[in-house]
Coordinates of C-alpha atoms in Angstrom, one line a residue:
Chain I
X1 CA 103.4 100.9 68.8
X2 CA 101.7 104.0 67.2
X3 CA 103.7 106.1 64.3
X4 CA 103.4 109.4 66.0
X5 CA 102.1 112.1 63.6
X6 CA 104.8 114.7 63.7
X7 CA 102.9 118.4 63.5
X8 CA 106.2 120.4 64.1
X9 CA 108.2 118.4 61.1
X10 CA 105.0 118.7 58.9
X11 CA 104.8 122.6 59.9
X12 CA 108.1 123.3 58.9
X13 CA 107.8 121.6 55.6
X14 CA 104.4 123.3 54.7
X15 CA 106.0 126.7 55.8
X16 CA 108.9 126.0 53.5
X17 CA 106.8 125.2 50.7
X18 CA 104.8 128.4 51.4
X19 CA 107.5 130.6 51.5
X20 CA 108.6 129.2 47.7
X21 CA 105.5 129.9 46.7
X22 CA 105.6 133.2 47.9
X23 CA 109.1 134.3 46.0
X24 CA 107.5 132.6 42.9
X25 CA 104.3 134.8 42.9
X26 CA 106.3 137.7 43.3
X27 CA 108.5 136.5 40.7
X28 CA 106.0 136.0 38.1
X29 CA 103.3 137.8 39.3
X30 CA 104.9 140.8 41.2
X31 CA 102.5 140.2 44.0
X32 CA 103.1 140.0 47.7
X33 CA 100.5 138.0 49.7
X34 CA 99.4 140.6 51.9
X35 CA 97.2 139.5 55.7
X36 CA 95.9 141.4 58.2
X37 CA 95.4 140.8 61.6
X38 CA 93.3 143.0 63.2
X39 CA 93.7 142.6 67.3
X40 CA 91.1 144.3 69.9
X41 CA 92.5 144.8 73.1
X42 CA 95.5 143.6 75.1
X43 CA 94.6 140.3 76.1
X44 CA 98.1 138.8 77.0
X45 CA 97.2 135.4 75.1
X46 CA 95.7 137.4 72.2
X47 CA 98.6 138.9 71.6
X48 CA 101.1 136.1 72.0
X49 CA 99.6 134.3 68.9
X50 CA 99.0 137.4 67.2
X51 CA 102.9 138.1 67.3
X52 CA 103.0 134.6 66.5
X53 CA 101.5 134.7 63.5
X54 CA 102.8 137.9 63.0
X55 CA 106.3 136.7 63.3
X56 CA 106.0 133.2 60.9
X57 CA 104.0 135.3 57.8
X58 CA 107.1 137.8 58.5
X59 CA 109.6 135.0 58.0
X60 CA 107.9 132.9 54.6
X61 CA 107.7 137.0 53.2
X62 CA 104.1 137.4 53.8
X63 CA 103.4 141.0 53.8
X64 CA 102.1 141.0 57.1
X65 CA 100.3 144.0 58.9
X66 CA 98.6 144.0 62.5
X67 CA 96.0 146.3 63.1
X68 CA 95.9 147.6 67.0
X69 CA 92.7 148.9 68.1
X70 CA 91.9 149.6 71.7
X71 CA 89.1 147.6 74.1
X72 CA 86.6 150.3 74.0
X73 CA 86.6 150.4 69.9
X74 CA 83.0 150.3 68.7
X75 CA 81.7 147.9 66.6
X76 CA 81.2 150.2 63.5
X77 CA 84.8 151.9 64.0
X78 CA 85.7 148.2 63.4
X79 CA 83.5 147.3 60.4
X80 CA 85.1 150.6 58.8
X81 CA 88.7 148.8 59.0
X82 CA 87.3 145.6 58.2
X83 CA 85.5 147.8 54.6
X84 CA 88.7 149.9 54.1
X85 CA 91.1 146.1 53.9
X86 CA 88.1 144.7 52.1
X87 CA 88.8 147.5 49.2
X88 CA 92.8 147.3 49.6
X89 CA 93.8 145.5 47.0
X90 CA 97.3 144.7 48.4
X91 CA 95.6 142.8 51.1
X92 CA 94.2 138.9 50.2
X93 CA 93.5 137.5 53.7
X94 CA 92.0 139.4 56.6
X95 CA 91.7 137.9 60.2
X96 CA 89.9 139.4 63.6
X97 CA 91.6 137.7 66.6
X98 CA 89.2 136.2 68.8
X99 CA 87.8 136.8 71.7
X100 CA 86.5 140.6 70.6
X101 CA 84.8 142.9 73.6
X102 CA 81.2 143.0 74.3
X103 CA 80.1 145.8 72.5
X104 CA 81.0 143.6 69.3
X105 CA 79.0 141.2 67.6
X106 CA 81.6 138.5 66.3
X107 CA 79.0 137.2 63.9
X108 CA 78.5 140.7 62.2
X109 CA 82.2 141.2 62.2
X110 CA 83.0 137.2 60.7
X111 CA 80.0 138.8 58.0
X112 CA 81.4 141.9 57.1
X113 CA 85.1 140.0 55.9
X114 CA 84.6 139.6 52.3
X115 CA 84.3 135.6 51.1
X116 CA 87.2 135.5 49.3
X117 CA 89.7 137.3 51.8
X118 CA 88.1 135.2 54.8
X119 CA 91.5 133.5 55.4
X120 CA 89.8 131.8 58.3
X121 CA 87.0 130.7 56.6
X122 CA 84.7 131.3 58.9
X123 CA 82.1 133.4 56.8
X124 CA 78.9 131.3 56.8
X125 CA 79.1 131.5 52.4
X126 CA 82.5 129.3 52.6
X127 CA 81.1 127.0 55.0
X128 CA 78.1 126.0 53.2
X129 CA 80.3 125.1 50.2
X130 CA 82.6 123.2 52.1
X131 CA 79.4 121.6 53.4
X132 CA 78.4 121.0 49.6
X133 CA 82.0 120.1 48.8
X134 CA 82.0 122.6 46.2
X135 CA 84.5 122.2 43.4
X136 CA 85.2 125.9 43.4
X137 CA 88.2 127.2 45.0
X138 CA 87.5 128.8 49.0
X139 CA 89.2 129.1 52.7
X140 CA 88.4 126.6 55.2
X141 CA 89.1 126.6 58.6
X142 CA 92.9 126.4 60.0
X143 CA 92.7 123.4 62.3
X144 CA 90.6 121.1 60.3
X145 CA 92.3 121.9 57.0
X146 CA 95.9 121.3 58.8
X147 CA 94.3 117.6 60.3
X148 CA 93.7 116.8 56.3
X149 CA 97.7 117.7 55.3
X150 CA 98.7 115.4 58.3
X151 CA 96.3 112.6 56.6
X152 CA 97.7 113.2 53.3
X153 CA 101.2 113.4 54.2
X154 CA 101.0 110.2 56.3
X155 CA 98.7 108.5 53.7
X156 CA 95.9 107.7 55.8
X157 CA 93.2 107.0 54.1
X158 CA 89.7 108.2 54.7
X159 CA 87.8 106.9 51.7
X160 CA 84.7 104.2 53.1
X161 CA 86.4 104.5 56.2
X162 CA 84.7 105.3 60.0
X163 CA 85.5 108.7 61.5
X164 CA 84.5 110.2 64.8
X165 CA 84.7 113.5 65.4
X166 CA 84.1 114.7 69.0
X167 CA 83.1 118.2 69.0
X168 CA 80.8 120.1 67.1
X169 CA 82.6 123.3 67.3
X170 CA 81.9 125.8 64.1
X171 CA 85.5 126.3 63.6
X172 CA 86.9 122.6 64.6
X173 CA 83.8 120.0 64.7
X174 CA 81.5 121.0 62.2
X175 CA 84.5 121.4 59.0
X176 CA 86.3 118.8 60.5
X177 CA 83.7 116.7 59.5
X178 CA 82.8 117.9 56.0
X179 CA 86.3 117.4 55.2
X180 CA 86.0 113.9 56.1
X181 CA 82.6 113.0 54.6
X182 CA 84.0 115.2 51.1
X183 CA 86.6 112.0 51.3
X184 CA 84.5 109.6 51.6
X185 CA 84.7 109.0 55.2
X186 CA 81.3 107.9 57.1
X187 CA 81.4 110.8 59.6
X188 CA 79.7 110.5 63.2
X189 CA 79.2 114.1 64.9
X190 CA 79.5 113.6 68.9
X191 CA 79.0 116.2 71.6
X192 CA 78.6 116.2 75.4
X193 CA 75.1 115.0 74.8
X194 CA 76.3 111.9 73.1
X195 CA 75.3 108.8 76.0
X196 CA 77.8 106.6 74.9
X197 CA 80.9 107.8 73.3
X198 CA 82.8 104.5 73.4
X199 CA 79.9 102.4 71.5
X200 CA 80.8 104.9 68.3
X201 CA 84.5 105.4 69.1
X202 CA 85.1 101.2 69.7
X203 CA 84.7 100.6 65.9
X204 CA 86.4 104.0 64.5
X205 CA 88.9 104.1 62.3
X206 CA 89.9 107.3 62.6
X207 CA 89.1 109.8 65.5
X208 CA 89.3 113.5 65.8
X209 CA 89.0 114.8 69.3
X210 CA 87.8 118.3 70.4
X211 CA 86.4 118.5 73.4
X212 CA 88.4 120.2 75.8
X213 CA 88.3 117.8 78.6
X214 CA 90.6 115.7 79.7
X215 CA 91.0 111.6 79.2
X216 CA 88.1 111.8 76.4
X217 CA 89.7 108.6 75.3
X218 CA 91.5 105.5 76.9
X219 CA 92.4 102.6 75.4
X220 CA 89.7 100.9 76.1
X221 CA 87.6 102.8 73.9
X222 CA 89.5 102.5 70.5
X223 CA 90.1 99.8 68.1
X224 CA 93.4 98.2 67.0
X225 CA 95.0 100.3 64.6
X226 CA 92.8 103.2 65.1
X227 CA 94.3 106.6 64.1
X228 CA 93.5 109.4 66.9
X229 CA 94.1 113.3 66.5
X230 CA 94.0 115.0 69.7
X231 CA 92.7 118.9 68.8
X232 CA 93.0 119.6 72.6
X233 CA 95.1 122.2 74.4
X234 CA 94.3 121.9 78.0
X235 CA 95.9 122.5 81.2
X236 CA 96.8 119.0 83.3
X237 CA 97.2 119.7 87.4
X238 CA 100.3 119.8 86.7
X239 CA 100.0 122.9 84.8
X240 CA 101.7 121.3 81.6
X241 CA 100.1 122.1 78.0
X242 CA 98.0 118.1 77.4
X243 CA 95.7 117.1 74.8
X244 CA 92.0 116.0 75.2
X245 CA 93.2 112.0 75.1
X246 CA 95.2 109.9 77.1
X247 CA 98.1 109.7 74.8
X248 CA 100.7 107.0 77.0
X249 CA 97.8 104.5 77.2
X250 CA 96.6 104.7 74.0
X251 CA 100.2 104.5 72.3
X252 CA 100.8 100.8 72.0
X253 CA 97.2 100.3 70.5
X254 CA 96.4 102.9 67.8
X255 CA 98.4 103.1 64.8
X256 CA 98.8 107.0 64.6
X257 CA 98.5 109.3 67.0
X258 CA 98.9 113.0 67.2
X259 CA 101.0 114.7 70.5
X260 CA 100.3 117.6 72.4
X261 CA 102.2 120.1 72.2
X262 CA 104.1 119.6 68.8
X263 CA 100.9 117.9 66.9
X264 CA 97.4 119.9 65.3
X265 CA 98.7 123.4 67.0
X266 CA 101.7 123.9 64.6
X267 CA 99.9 122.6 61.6
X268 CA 97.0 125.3 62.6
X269 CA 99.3 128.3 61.8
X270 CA 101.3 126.7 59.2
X271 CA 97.9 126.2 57.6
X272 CA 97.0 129.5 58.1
X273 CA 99.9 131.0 56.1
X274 CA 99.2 128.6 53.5
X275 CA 95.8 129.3 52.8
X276 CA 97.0 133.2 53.0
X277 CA 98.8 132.2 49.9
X278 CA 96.1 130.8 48.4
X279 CA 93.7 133.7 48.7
X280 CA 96.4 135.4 46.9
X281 CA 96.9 133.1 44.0
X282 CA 92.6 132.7 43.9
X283 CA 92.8 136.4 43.3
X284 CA 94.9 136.2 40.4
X285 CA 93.2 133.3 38.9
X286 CA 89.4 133.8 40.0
X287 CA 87.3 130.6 39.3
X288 CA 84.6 131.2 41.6
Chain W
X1 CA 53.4 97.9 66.5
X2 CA 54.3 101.3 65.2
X3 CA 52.9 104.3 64.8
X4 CA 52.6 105.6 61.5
X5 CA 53.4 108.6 60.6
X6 CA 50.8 110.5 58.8
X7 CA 52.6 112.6 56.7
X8 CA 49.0 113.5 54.1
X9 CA 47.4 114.7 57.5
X10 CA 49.9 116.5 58.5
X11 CA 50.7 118.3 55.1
X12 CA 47.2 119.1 55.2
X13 CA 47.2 120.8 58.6
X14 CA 50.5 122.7 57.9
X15 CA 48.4 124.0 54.5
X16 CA 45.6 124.7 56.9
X17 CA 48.0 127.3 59.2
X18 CA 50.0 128.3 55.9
X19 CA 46.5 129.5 54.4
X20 CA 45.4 131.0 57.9
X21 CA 48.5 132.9 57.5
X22 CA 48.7 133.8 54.2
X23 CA 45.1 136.1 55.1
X24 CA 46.6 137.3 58.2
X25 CA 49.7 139.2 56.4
X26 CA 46.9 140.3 53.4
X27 CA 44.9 142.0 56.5
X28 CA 47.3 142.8 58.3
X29 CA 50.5 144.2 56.3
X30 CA 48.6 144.4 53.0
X31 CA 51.0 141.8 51.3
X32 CA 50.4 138.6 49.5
X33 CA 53.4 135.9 49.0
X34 CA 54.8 135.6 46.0
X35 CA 56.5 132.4 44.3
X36 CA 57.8 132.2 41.1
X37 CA 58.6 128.4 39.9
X38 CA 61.2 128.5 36.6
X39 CA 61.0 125.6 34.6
X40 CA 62.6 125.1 31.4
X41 CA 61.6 122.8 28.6
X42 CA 59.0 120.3 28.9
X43 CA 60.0 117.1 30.8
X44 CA 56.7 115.5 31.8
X45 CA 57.5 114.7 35.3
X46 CA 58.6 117.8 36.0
X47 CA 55.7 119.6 34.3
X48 CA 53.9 117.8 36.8
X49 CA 55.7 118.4 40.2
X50 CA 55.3 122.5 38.9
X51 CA 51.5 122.5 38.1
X52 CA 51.1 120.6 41.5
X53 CA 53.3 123.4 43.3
X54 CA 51.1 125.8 41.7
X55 CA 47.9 124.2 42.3
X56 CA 48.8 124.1 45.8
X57 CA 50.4 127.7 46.0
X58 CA 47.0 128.9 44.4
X59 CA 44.3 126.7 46.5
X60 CA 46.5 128.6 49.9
X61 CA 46.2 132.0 48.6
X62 CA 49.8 132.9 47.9
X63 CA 50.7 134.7 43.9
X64 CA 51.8 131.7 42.4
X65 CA 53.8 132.4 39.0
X66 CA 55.1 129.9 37.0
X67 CA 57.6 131.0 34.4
X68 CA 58.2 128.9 31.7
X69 CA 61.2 129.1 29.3
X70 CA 62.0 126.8 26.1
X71 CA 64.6 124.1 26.4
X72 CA 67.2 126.1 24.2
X73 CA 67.2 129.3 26.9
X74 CA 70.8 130.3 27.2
X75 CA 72.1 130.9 31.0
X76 CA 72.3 134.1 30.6
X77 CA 68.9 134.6 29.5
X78 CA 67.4 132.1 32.3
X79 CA 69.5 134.7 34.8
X80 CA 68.4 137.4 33.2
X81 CA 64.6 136.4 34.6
X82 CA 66.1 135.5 38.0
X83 CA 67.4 138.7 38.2
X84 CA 64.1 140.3 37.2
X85 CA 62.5 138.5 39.9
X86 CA 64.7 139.3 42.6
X87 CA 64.2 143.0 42.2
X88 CA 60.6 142.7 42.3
X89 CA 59.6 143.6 45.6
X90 CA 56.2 141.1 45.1
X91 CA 57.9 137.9 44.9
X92 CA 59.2 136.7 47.8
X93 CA 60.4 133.0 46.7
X94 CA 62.3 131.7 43.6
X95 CA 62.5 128.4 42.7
X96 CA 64.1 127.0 39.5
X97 CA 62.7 123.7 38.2
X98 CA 65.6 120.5 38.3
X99 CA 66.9 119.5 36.2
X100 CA 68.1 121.7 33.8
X101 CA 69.6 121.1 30.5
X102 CA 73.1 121.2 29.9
X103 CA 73.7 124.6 28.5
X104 CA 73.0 125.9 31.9
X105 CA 74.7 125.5 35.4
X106 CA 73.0 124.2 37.6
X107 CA 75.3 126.0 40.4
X108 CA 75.5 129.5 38.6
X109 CA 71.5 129.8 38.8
X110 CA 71.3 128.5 42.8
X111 CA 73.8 131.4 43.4
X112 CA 72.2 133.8 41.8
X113 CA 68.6 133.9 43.4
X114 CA 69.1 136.1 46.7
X115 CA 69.3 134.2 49.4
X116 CA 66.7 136.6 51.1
X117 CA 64.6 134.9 48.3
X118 CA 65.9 131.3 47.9
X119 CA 62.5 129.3 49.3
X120 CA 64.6 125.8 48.2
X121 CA 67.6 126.7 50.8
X122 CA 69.8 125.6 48.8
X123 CA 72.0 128.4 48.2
X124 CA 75.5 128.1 49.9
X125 CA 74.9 131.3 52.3
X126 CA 72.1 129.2 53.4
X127 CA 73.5 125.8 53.9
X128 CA 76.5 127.7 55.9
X129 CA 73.7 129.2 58.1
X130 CA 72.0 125.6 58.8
X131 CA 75.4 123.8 59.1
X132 CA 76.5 126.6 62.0
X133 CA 73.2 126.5 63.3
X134 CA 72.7 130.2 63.0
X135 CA 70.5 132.1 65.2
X136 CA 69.3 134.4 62.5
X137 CA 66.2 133.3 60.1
X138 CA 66.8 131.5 56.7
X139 CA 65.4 129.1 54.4
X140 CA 66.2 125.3 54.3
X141 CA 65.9 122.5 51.9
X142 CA 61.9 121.8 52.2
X143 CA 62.3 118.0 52.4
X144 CA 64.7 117.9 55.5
X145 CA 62.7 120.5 57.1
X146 CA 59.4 118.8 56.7
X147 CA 60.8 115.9 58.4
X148 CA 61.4 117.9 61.3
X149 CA 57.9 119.2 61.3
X150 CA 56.8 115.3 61.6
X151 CA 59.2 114.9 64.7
X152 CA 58.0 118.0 66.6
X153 CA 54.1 116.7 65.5
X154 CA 54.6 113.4 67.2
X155 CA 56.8 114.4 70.0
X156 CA 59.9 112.7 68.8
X157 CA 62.8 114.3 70.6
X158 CA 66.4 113.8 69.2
X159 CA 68.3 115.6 71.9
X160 CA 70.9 113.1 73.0
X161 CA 69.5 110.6 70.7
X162 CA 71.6 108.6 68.3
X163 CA 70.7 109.6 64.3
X164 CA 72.1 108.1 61.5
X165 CA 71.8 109.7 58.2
X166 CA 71.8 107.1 55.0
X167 CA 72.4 109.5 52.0
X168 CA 75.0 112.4 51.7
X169 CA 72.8 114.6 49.2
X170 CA 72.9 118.4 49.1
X171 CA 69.3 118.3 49.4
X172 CA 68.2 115.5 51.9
X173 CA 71.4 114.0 53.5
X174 CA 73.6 117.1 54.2
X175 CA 70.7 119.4 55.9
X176 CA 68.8 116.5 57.4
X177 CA 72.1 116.0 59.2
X178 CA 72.5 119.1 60.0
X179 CA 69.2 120.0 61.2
X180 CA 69.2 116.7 64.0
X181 CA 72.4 117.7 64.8
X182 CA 71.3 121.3 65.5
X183 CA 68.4 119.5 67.6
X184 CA 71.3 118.0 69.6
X185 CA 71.2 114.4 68.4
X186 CA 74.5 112.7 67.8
X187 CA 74.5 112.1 64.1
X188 CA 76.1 109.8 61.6
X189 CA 76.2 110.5 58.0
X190 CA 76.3 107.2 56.0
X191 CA 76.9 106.5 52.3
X192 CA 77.4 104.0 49.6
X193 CA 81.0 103.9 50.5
X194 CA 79.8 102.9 54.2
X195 CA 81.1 99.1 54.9
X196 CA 78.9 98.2 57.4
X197 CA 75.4 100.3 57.6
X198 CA 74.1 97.6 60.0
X199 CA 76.6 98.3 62.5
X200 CA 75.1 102.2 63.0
X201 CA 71.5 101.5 62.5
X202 CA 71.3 98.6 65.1
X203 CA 71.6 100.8 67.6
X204 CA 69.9 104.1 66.2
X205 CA 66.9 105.8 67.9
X206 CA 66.3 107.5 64.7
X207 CA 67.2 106.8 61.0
X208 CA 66.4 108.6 58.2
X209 CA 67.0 106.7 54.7
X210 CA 67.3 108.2 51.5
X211 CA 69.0 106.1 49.6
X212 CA 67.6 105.4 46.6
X213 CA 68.1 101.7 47.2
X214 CA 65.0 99.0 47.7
X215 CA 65.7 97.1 51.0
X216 CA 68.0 99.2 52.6
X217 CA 66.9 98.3 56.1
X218 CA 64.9 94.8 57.1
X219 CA 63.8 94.2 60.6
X220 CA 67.2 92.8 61.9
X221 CA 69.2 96.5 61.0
X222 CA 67.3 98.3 63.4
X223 CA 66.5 98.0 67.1
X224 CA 63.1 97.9 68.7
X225 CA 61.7 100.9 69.4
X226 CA 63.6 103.0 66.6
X227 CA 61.8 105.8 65.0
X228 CA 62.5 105.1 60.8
X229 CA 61.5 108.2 58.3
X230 CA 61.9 106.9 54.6
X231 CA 62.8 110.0 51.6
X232 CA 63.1 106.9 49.3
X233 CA 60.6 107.3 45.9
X234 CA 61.3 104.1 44.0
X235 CA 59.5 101.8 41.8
X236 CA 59.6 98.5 42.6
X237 CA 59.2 95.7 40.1
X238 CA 55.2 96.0 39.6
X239 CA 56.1 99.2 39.2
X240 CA 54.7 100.6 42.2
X241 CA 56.0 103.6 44.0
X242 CA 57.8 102.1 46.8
X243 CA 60.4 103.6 49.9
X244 CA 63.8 102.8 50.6
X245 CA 62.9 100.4 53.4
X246 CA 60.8 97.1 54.5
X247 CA 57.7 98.9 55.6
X248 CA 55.9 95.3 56.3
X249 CA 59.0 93.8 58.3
X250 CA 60.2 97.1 59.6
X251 CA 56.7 97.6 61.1
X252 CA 56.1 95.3 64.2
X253 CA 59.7 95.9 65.9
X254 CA 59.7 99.8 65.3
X255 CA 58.3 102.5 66.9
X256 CA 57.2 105.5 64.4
X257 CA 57.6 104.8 61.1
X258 CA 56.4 106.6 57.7
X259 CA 54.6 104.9 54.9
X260 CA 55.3 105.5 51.3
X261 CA 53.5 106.9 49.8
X262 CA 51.6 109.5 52.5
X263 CA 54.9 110.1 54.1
X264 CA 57.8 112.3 53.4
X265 CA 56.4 113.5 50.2
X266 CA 53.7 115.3 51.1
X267 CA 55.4 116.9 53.5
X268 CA 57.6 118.5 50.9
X269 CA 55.3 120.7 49.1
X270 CA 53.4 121.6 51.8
X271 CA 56.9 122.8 53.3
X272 CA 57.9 124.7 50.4
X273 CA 54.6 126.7 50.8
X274 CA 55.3 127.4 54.2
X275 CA 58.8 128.4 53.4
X276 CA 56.9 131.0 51.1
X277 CA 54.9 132.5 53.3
X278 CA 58.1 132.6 55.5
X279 CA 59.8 134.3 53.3
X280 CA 57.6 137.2 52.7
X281 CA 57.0 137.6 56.3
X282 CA 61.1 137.5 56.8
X283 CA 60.8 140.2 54.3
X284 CA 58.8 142.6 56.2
X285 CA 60.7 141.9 59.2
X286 CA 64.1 141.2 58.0
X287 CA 66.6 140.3 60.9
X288 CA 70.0 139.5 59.4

C-alpha cells in the first residue's frame, strides 16, 4: 500500500513557513516582498488562478498587485509595464499569466522580465543555469521545484537512482529533469514519440508524469516500490478533475504516490509564493 | 560489420563549405570572421590545441587572433580584454583557453563574453536556448554539435529513437542530451552514479559515451544494430590515445560506430570554425 504524498498538508506548511519569513524580512529588513501579476484578457480560467494567487500572496503578506490589461493590448504597451516593474524597486517577482492574445509573442514577453524578478523562471538565462546546476542563487519553475519539496519532505531519495520523466514540456519536463539529474538521479526524457514507455518506466524508481492523457501508467508498467508523481490535471468522462495515471491500480504497488486533485497543483502555488520570497531575499543579499 | 564513421573526412568537408563561405561573406557583405582565442599562461597542451585553432582559423580564411596573457593576469584584467573584444565590431567569436588558473573564475569570464559572441556556447543564455529548444539562432558547445553534423552526414535519424547519454558534462553530456532530445529521440542521461549502465544501453539505438573511462561498453552492453559515437580521449597503458569504448569488440555487432582517433575530435575544431563563421553571419543578420 502506497504512502500517499499529501500536496495540500505540504502546501499549507510551505505557506506557513513563507509567511514567517515574510514578517521576518520586514522585521529586519523593512522590506515587503512585492509580485506582480500581470493578466491579459478575461479568460474565465485565467482569472480564477490569478485571484488565486492573488488571494494566498494576500494572506502570507505578500505585497501583491494584479495588473489588468484588456485583450486588444499591444505587445509594446505590454513590454512598457513589464520595463516600468522591472525598474520598481518595491517589486521582486513579476509574472505574465498565460495564455496572452495573438498579437503577443510570449517568448519576447518571458525575455523582457528581468532574470532576477523571473519568479516563474522561465527566462531562457535561469534555465540554462538550472541546466548547468549552477551554484548561484536563481527561480526555477513552480511545478518542478514544488515536486523536489515533496521528495525532500518525504525523504525520497534521488541520488544513483532511475527517474522517468514523461513530458518534455519547458516549464514541467525539461526542469523537472535537471532537478533530478542536479541530485544525482539518472534521468530518462520521454515524449509521445517514445515507442515503448513501459520498457523505461518497468525499472524506474521514481516517475514524474506529464503528459496530459489519461491512464499513462497502470500497474503493469511500474516496479515494486516505485514512487509516481502524477503532474496531470485532466478531465475524466465523468467530468471530475483526474491525473495523467491510474491512481486506484497502481496504489497497492508503488510506494508513493501523488493524488489528483490535492497533490503537485497546491504545491505549484505554494511554490510560487515561496520563491517570491526568495527573489526578495536574493535582492538583498545578491550573489549572482 | 559497421560503418565507420569518418569523422577526418568529414571535418575536412565541413572546412571545405566553412572556407567557401568565409569568401562569400568577404564578396558579398565585405566582412571577414573574426575569432579571438585567450589563453593564459603557458600549459603545453593547451598551447597546442590554440596554435592548432589558429592554424585552422587561418588556412579557412577567417581573422584569427590569439591573445596571450601571462599566468599571473588578474580577472579583472583578463575581463578587461573580453570586454575590449566584445565592443569590437570585427570579432565575431570569443573563446577563452581552459583551464585557467585559480585566480580567475572560470564562470565570471563564460558570462562575460556576449552571448551574441560566445562561439563555445557555453554561456548560460545559450545553454537555456538549446535546453528549450529555441527557435531563434545561437551558438552551442562545438563537440555536441559536431556530433550532430556526423548523424545528419550518414543519415542517422534519432526521431523516436532511444539515446542514452554516458556523461553529465556542461560541455558534452548536458547539450549532447539536449540536442537528440531536440531531434526528438527519447534520451537518457547516465552518470557515474548510474547502477546499472547495461540495463539502458542494451536496448539503445544510439549511445554516445563520454566518459572518461577505458571499457565502458564491450559487445554484450549494446544491441546489434546500435549506432555508438565515442568523445572519450584516453591513454591507454602503451600510452596510446584510445576512446571510451571496445572499438574491436564493439565493431562486428554495431552498426555506425566512430574510431578514435579520426572521430569526434576532428569534428570539434572544424565545428568551432563553423560556429565562427556563424556567428559573423548572425551578426549581420541578427534575429533575436
Amino acid at each position: 500500500m502506497a504512502t500517499v504524498i499529501d500536496g495540500r498538508a505540504l502546501a499549507k506548511k510551505l505557506n506557513q513557513q513563507t509567511s514567517e519569513r515574510v514578517q521576518k524580512m520586514q522585521e529586519n529588513d523593512g522590506i515587503t516582498p512585492g509580485l506582480v501579476v500581470i493578466i491579459v484578457g478575461d479568460d474565465p480560467a485565467s482569472q480564477r488562478y490569478v485571484r488565486n494567487k492573488h488571494r494566498t500572496a494576500q494572506r502570507l503578506g505578500i505585497n501583491s498587485i494584479v495588473k489588468q490589461l484588456p485583450e486588444s493590448v499591444s505587445e509594446k504597451e505590454l513590454l512598457k509595464w513589464v520595463d516600468q516593474y522591472n525598474n520598481d524597486p518595491t517589486i521582486h517577482g513579476i509574472l505574465v499569466q498565460d495564455p496572452l492574445p495573438d498579437q503577443i509573442n510570449e517568448k519576447d514577453v518571458t525575455r523582457a522580465i528581468l532574470p532576477e524578478k523571473d519568479v516563474d523562471g522561465f527566462h531562457p538565462v535561469n534555465v540554462g543555469k538550472l541546466f548547468l546546476n549552477d551554484s548561484t542563487k536563481y527561480p526555477v519553475s513552480c511545478t518542478p521545484k514544488g515536486i523536489m519539496t515533496m521528495f525532500s519532505e518525504y525523504h525520497i531519495e534521488l541520488k544513483g537512482k532511475n527517474a522517468v520523466m514523461l513530458g518534455r514540456s519547458a516549464i514541467v519536463g525539461k526542469p523537472m529533469a535537471a532537478l533530478m539529474l542536479n541530485q544525482g538521479a539518472s534521468v530518462s526524457i520521454l515524449h509521445r514519440l517514445t515507442k515503448d514507455i513501459t520498457e523505461y518506466t518497468k525499472d524506474a524508481d521514481i516517475i514524474v508524469s506529464a503528459t496530459g492523457q489519461l491512464h499513462t501508467l497502470t500497474k503493469n508498467d511500474v516496479k515494486v516500490g516505485a514512487t509516481v508523481i502524477d503532474v496531470g490535471q485532466n478531465l475524466n468522462e465523468e467530468g471530475h478533475l483526474v491525473g495523467d495515471v491510474d491512481y486506484d491500480d497502481l496504489f497497492d504497488k508503488v510506494a508513493y504516490i501523488t493524488p489528483v486533485p490535492g497533490g503537485v497543483g497546491p504545491m505549484t502555488i505554494a511554490t510560487l509564493m515561496q520563491q517570491s520570497v526568495d527573489l526578495a531575499e536574493w535582492s538583498i543579499h545578491r550573489d549572482n
